[in-house]
XYZ file of C-alpha atoms in Angstrom:
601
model
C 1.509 -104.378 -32.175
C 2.997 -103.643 -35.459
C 6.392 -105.492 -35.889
C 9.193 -102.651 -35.141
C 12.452 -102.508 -36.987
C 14.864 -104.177 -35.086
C 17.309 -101.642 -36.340
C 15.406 -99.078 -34.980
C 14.767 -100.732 -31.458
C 18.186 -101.367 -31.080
C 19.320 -97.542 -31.849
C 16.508 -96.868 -29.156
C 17.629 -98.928 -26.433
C 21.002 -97.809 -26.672
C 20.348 -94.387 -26.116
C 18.948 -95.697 -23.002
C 20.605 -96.116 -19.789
C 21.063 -99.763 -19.068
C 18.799 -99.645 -15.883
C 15.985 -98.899 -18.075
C 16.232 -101.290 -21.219
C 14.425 -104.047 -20.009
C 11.079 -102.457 -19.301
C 11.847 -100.561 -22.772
C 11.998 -103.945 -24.418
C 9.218 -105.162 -22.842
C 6.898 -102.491 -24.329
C 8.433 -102.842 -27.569
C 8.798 -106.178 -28.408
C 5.632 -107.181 -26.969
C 5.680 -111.278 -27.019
C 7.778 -110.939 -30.040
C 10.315 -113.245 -27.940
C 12.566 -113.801 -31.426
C 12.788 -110.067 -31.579
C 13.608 -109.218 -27.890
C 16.581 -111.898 -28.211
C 18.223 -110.473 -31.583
C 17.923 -107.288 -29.897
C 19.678 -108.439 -26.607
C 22.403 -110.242 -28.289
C 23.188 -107.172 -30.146
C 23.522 -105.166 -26.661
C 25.114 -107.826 -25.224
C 27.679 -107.868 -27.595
C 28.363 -104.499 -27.391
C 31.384 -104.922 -24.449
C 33.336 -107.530 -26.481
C 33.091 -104.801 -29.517
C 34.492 -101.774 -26.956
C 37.739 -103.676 -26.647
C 38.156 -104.843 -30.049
C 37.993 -101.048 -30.588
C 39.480 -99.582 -27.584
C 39.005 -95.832 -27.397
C 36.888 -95.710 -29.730
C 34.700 -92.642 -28.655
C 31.034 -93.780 -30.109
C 31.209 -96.958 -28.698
C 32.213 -95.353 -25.064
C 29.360 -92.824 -25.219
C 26.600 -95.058 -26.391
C 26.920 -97.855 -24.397
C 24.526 -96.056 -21.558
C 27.032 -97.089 -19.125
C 28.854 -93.010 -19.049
C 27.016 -89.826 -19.088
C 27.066 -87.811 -22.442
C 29.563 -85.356 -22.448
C 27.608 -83.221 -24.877
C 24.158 -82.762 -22.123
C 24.032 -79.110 -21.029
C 26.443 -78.100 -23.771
C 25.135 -74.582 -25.370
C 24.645 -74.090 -28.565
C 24.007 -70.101 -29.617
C 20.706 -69.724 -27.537
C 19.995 -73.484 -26.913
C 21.216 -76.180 -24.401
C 21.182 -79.914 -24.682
C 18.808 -81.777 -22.193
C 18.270 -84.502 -22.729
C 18.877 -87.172 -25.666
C 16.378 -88.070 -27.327
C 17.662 -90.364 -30.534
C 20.890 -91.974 -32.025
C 20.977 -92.797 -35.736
C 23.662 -93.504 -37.908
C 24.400 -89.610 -38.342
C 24.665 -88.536 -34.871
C 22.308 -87.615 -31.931
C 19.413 -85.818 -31.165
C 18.667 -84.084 -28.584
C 16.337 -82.089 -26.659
C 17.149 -78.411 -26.121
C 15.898 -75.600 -24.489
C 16.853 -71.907 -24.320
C 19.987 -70.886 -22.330
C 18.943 -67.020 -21.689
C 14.900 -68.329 -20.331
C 13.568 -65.261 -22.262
C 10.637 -67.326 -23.426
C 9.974 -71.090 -22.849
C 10.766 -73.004 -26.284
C 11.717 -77.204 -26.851
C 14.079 -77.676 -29.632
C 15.574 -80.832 -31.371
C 18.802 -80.325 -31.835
C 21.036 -82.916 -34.497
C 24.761 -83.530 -34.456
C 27.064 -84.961 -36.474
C 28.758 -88.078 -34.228
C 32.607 -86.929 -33.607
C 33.759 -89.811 -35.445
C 32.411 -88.877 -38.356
C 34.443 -86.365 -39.621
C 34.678 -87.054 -43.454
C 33.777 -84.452 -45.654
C 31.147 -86.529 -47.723
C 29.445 -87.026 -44.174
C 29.491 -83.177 -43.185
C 28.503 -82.063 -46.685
C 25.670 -84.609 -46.043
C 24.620 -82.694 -42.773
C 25.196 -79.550 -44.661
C 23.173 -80.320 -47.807
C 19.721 -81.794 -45.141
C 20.166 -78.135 -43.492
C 20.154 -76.491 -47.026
C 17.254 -79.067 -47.703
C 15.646 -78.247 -44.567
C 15.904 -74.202 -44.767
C 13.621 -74.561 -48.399
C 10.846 -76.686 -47.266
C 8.297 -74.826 -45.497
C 5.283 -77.344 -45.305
C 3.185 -77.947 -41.764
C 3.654 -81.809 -41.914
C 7.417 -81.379 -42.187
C 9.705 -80.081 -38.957
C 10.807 -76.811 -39.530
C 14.419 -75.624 -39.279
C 14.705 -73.288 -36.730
C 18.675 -72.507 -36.307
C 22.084 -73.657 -37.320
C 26.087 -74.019 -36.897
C 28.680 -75.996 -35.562
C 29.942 -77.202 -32.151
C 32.923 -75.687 -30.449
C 35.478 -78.708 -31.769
C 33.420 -78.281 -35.460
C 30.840 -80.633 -35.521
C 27.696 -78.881 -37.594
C 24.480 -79.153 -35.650
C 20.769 -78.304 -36.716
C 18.196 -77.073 -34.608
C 15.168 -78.021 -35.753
C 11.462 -77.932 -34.339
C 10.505 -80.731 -31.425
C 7.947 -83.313 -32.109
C 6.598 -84.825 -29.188
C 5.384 -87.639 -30.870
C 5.442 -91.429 -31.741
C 6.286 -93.140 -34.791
C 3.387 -93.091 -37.240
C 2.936 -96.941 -36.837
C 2.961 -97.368 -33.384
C 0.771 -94.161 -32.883
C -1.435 -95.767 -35.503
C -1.544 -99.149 -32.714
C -1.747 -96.774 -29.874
C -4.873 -95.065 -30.833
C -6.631 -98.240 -32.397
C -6.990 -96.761 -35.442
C -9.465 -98.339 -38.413
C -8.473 -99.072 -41.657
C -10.070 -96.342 -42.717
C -8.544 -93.853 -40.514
C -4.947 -95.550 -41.394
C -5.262 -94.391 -44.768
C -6.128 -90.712 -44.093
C -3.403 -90.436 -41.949
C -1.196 -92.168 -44.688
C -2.508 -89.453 -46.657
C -1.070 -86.394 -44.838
C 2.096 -88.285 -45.215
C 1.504 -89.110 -48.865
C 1.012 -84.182 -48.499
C 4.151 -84.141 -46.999
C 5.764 -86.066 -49.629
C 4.225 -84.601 -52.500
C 5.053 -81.197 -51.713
C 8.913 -81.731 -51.178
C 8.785 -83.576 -54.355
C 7.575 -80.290 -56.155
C 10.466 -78.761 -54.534
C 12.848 -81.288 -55.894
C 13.417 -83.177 -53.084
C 13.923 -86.604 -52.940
C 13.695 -88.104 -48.843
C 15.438 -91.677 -49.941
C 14.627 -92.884 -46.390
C 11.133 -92.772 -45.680
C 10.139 -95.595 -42.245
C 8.276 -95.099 -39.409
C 10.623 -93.666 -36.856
C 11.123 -90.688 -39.566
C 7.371 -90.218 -39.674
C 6.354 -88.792 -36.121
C 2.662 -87.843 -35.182
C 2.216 -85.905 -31.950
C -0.695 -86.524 -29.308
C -2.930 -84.135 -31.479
C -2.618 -86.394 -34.690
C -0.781 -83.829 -36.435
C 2.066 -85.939 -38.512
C 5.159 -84.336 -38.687
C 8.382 -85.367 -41.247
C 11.734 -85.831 -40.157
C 15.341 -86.724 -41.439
C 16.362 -85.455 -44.692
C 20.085 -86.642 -44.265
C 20.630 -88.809 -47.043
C 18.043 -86.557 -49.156
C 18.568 -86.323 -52.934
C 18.048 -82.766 -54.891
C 16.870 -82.926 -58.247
C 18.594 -81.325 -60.788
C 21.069 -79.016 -57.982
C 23.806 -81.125 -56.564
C 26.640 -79.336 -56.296
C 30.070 -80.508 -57.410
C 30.436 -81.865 -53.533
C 27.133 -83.750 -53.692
C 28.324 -85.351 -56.629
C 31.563 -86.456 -55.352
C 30.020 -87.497 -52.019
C 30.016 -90.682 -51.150
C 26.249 -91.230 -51.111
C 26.445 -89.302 -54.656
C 23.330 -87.837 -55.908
C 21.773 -91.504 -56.784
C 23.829 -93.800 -54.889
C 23.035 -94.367 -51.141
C 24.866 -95.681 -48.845
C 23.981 -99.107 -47.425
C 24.976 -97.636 -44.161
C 22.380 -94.687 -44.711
C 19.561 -96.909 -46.463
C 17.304 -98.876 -43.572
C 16.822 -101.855 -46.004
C 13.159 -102.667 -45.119
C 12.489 -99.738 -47.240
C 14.901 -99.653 -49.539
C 13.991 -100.025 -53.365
C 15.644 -101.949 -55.808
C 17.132 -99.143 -57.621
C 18.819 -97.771 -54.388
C 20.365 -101.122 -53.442
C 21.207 -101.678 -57.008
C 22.712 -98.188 -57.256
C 20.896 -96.996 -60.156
C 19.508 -93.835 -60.563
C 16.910 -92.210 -58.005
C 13.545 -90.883 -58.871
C 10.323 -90.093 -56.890
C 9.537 -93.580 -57.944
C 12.078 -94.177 -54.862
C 9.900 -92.920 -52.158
C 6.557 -94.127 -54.006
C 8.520 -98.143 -53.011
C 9.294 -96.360 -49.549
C 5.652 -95.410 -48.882
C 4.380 -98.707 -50.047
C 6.566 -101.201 -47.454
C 5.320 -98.691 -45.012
C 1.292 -98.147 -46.364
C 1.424 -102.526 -45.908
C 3.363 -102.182 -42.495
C 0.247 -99.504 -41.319
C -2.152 -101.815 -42.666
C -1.350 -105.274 -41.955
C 1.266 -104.985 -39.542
C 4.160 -106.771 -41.176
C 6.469 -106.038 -44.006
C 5.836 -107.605 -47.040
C 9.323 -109.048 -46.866
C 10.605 -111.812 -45.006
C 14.440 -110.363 -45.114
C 17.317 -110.003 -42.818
C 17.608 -106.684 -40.670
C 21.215 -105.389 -41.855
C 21.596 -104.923 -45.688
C 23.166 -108.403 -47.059
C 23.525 -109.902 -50.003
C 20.850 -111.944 -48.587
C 18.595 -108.796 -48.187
C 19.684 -107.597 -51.446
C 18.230 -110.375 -53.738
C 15.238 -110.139 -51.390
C 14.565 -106.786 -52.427
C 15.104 -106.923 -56.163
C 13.828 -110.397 -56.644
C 11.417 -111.361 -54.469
C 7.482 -111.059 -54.827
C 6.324 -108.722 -51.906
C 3.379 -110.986 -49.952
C 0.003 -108.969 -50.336
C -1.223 -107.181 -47.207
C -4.473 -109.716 -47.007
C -2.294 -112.460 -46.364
C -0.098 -110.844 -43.878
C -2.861 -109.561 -42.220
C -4.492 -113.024 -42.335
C -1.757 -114.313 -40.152
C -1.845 -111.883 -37.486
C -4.121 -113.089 -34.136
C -7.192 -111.398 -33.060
C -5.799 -108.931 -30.748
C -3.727 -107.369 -33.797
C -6.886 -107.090 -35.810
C -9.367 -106.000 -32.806
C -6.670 -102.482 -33.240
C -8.140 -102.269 -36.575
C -11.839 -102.318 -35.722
C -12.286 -105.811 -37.592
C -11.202 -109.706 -36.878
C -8.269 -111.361 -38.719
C -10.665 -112.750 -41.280
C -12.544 -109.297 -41.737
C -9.378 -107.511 -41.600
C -7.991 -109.806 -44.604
C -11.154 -109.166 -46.372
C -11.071 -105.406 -45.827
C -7.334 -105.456 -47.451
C -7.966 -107.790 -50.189
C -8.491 -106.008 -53.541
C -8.079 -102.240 -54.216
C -5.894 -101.913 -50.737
C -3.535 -105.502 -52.032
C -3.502 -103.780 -55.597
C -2.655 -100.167 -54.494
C 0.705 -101.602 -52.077
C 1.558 -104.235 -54.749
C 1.609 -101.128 -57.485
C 4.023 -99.153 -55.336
C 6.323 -101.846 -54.814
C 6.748 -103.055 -58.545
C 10.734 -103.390 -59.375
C 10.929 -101.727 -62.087
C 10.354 -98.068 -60.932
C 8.651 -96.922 -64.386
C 5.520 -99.519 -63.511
C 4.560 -97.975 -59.748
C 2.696 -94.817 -59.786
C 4.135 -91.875 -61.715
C 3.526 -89.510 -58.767
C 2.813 -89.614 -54.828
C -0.076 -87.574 -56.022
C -1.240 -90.414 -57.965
C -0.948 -92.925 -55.186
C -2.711 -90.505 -52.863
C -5.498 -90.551 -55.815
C -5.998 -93.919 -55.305
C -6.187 -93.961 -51.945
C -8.860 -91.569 -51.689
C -10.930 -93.336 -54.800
C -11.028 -96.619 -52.663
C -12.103 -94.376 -49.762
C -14.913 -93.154 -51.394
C -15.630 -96.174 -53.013
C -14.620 -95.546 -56.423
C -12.549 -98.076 -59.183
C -8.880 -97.532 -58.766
C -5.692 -97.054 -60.959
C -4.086 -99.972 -59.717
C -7.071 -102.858 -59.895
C -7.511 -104.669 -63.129
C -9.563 -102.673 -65.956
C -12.052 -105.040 -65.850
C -16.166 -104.799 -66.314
C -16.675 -106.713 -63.625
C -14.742 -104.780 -61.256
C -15.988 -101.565 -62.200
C -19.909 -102.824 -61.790
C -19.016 -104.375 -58.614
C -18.047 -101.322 -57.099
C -21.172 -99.663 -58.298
C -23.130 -102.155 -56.997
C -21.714 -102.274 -53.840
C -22.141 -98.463 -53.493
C -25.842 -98.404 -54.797
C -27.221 -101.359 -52.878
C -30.292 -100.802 -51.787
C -31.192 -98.835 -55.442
C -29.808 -102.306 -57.215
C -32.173 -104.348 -55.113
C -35.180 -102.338 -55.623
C -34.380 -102.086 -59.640
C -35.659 -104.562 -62.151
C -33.533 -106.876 -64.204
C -33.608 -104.070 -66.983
C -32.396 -101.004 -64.723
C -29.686 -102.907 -63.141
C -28.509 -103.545 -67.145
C -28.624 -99.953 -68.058
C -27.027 -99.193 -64.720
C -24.383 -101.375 -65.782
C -23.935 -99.591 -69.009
C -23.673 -96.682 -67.397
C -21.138 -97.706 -65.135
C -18.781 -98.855 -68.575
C -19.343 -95.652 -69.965
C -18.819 -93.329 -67.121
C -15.859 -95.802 -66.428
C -14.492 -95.195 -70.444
C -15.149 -91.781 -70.063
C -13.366 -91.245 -66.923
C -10.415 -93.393 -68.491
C -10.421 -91.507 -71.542
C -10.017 -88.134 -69.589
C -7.564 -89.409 -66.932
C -5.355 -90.905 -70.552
C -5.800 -87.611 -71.753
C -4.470 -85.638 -69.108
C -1.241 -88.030 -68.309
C -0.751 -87.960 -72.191
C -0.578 -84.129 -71.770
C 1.601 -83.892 -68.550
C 3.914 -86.837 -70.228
C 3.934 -84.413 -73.400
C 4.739 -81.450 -71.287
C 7.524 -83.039 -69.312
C 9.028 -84.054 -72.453
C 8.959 -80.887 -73.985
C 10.506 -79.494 -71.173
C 13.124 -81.412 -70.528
C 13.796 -81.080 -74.742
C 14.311 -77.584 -73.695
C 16.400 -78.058 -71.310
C 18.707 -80.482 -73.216
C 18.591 -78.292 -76.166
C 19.696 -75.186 -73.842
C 22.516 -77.224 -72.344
C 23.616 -77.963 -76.458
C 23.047 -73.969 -77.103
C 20.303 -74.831 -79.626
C 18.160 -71.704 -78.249
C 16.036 -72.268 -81.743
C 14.965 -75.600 -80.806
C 14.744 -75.153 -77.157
C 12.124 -72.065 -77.939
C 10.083 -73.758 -79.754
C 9.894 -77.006 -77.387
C 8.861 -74.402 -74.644
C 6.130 -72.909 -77.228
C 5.209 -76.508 -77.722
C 3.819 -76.867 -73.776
C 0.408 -76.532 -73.823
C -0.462 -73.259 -71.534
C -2.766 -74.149 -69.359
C 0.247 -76.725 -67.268
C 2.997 -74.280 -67.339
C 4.088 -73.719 -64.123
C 7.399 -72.015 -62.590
C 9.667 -74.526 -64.222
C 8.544 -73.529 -67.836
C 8.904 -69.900 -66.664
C 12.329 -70.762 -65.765
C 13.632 -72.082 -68.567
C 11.838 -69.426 -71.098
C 13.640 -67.168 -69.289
C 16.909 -68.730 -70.464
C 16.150 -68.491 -74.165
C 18.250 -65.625 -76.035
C 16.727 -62.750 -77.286
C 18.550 -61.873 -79.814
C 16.843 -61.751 -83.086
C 20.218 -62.759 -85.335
C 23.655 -63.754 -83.396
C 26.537 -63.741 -85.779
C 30.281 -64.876 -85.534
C 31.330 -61.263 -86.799
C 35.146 -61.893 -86.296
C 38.196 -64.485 -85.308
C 39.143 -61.968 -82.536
C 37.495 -59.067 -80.323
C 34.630 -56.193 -82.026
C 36.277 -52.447 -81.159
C 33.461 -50.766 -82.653
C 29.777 -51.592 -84.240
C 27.855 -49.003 -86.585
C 24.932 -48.900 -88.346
C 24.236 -47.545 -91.927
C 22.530 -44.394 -92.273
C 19.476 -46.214 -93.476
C 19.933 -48.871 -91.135
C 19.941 -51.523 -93.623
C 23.078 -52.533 -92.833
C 25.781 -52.835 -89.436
C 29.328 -52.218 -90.006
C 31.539 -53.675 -87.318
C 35.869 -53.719 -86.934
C 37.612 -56.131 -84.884
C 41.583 -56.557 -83.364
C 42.041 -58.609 -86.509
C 42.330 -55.742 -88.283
C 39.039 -56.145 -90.637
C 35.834 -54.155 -91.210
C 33.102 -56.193 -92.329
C 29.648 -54.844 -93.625
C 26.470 -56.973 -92.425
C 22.536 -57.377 -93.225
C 20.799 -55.555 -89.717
C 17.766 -57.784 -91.175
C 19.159 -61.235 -91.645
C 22.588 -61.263 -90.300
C 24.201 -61.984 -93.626
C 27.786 -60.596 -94.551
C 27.817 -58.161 -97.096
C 31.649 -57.634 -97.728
C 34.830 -57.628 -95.881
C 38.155 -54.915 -96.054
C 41.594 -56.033 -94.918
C 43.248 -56.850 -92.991
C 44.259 -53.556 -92.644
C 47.712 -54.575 -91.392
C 46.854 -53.097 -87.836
C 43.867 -53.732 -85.455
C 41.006 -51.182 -86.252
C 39.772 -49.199 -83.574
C 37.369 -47.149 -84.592
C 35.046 -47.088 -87.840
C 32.731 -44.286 -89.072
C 30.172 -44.242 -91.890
C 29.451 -41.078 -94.062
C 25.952 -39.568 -93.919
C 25.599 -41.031 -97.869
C 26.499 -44.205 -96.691
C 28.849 -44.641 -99.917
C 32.220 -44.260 -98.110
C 33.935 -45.336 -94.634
C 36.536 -43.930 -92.528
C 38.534 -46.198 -90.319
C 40.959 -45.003 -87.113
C 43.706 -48.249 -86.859
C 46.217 -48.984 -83.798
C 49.289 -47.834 -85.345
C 48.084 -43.734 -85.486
C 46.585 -44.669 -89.612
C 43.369 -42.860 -90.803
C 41.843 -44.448 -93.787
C 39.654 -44.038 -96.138
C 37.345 -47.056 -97.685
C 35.178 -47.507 -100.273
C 31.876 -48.613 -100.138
C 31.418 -50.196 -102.935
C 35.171 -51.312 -102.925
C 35.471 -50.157 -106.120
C 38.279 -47.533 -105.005
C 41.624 -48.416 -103.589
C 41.714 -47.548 -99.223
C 43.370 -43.842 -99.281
C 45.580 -42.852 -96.130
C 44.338 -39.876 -94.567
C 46.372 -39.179 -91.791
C 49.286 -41.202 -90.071
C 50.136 -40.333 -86.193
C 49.517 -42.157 -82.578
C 46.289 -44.492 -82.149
C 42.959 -43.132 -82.166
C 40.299 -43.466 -79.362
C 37.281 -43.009 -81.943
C 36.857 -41.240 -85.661
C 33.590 -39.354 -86.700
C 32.417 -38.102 -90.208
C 31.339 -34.732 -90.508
C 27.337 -34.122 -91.402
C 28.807 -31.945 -94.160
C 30.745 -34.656 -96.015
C 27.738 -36.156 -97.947
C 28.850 -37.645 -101.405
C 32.647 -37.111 -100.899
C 34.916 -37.921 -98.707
C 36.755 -34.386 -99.530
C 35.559 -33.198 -96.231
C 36.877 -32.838 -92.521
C 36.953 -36.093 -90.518
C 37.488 -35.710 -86.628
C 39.966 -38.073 -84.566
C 39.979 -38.507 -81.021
C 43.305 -39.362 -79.443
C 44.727 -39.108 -76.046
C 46.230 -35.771 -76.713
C 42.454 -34.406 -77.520
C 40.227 -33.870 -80.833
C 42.007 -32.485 -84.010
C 40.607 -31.830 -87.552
C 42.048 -33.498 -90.512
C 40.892 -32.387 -94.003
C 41.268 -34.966 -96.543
């Protein structure tokens, strides 16, 4: 049997009642008799911590010894069962639905009552949020939501009657070969709430479920990162939007960066999926590291070489391998190359060395199925031939020495070729990315200019909804201006429309290029804000309604000194008349509160 998290066992058995922990261990532990007895000591242990923390209320509930006060609570349309699971969050539990309408199994999450912090709830709030945008079939839907009568948010979220991927995988004897395609609808499942900007930060076995028809199903998104979203209260949270919690992390498959505290990328789960892709495979971490995140653990993690899968697998005794189809020595031999170069890519330290993508690891995965070279193997002639060999056997035997040659030409150039297109394509996504996220920094810096032509830049054939986003930023405008130190009251064009005129509360008019967005010329300040300009129908005079009840008269060409026409209360809005082409010797019309008068200049 694959070796279990002892973590994880130990949440399990002490959801249990006490009466039924021993046969629990028994199935779990196997003849793992070091793992049984860290397990025990940690339930044993668990009455001397009750009175060192008297009253504490988790401790009292999930000792097994009392019933849980929260069984047959209702919840909007659902009661609580039965519990199913206790993690470091809260409970699960299995719920039905109150009213019997229709028959329907829910899982329903709490919060634990003692934590009530509001990093923790905005936690639980943020997986529902999380939860509510991911529609995918290999990932449990969210189904309903609120809080508890005493305030404790809850999800309810679609049951999985299922097993942990790994022990399902043990369960059903499943080959190597049928490990990996069921790696691969996890490796879906991934992928697609990556596209959504979803990190998962805690991928493991008891978060990957598969149900009795072998459909896998994706669980837990509490300590989930969002890409590019978190709020002001994800960012002050304690697990922060790159920082997680050693209390959240399970630290068998936690990455470097997360237990260094350095920023979080899909290259996070990529490291996640590998410890568990070995774990499916050879049935052993590729760690030998304390359970509980130490310092111990810590330099384990970031320092440490992870074993290859062959030689774990090499260890285990026949029964473990007879699961997988093969003996221990076949079994080594079946993980040795392509499947010891794929895990050892994913669980490179420096993130920017594993595979860009869970895309690209799933790429692998199915090139090794179907007997193709691999990303992650050496580049190597030898290799490549090899596997060409191997798949063309009984052609290579019947060929002459001079076939098998140009058969192995043919392999190096269909294995350049290939290369050359695969380069060419991650040199255009890398391009693309870049340009977008040039965009986006040149948008955040108001350089619309630059951030255009960045987005112009991406070649058309890979934009996608996140180009279409940000081009939908960019500012239309074909010239912005700074017209004027304070507010615009009024904006006019030229009768030829060659030029704009605009006044402001400063108490200027300025005259501007409608092509270019130059300024022309500038009168005042007028002494009073201006709120209202007019041009004549010759376009060689102005008229100009200011705050303190003045009407005046400008010259175009500024040649002419301003002439008062009128002095009174404030104007709304002046006009020219049509009639007063080529002097300003005609009426001008003023709006004021009291109504419209003429004034004849």
């Amino acid at each position: 049997m694959t070796a279990r998290n002892p973590a994880d066992l130990f949440s399990e058995a002490l959801a249990l009642p006490v009466s039924e922990r021993a046969a629990f261990l028994d199935n779990a532990c196997g003849g793992d008799a070091a793992l049984r007895a860290e397990i025990e000591s940690l339930l044993a242990a668990l009455p001397a911590a009750r009175k060192l923390f008297d009253g504490a209320p988790h401790l009292a509930a999930d000792d097994g010894s009392s019933p849980d006060p929260a069984l047959g609570l209702a919840l909007g349309p659902w009661r609580l069962c039965e519990r199913i699971a206790t993690g470091g969050m809260g409970a699960v539990y299995r719920g039905e639905r109150v009213d019997a309408a229709f028959r329907k199994q829910v899982a329903v999450k709490i919060i634990s009552p003692w934590l009530d912090g509001a990093d923790i709830v905005e936690r639980f709030r943020r997986e529902r949020q999380v939860l509510a945008d991911l529609e995918h079939p290999h990932i449990a839907r969210l189904l309903d939501g609120g809080a508890t009568p005493d305030g404790r948010p809850y999800l309810v979220m679609e049951f999985v009657d299922g097993e942990p991927i790994d022990r399902y995988a043990d369960e059903a004897r499943l080959s190597v070969a049928e490990r990996l395609r069921l790696f691969l609808t996890v490796c879906e499942a991934v992928q697609f709430a990556h596209r959504n900007l979803v990190i998962h930060r805690d991928l493991k076995p008891g978060n990957i479920l598969v149900d009795r028809d072998g459909q896998v199903k994706l669980l837990d998104f509490g300590i989930a990162k969002v890409l590019g979203g978190e709020s002001t209260a994800d960012s002050n949270a304690a697990s922060g939007p790159d920082l997680t919690m050693p209390a959240a992390m399970t630290p068998r498959y936690a990455s470097p960066e997360q237990v260094l505290g350095h920023r979080v990328t899909t290259a996070t789960d990529v490291y996640s999926l590998g410890v568990l892709l070995c774990e499916l495979l050879s049935g052993a971490s590729p760690y030998e590291m304390p359970t509980l995140m130490t310092p111990a653990a810590a330099r384990v993690i970031c320092e440490s070489e992870p074993t290859r899968p062959s030689r774990v697998a090499a260890r285990q005794d026949a029964a473990f391998a007879a699961r997988r189809e093969h003996s221990p020595a076949r079994l080594a031999q079946a993980l040795a190359g392509d499947l010891d170069n794929i895990v050892l890519k994913t669980l490179r330290k420096d993130p920017e060395r594993r595979y860009a993508s869970v895309d690209e690891l799933a790429e692998d995965i199915r090139r090794h199925l179907d007997g193709l070279p691999v990303l992650a193997a050496p580049d190597r002639l030898s290799y490549r031939a090899g596997k060409f060999l191997r798949r063309h056997r009984s052609l290579t035997i019947a060929t002459t020495a001079t076939v098998a040659l140009l058969a192995t030409a043919l392999v190096v150039s269909i294995g350049a070729l290939r290369r050359a297109e695969m380069q060419t394509r991650e040199a255009q996504q890398l391009a693309y990315v870049n340009s977008l996220a040039a965009a986006e920094s040149a948008l955040r810096e108001n350089a619309v200019e630059e951030a255009a032509g960045r987005l112009e830049a991406a070649p058309a054939a890979l934009r996608g909804w996140e180009w279409r986003h940000l081009e939908a930023r960019l500012d239309r405008s074909l010239v912005t201006v700074r017209a004027h130190e304070q507010g615009i009251t009024c904006v006019r064009y030229a009768p030829d429309s060659a030029a704009v005129f605009t006044s402001s509360l400063d108490g200027t008019i300025r005259e501007w290029d409608a092509t270019t967005g130059a300024a022309r010329r500038t009168w005042g300040p007028l002494g009073e804000s201006v709120e209202s300009v007019a041009v004549a129908p010759d376009g060689t005079w102005l008229v100009a309604g200011l705050n303190d009840g003045r009407v005046v008269i400008l010259d175009r060409a500024a040649v002419a000194a301003p002439v008062v026409l009128h002095e009174g209360s404030g104007w709304a809005s002046v006009a020219v008349s049509p009639m007063a082409a080529g002097s300003p010797r005609r009426t001008v019309t003023d709006s004021c509160a009291c109504g419209t008068r003429p004034r004849a200049s």
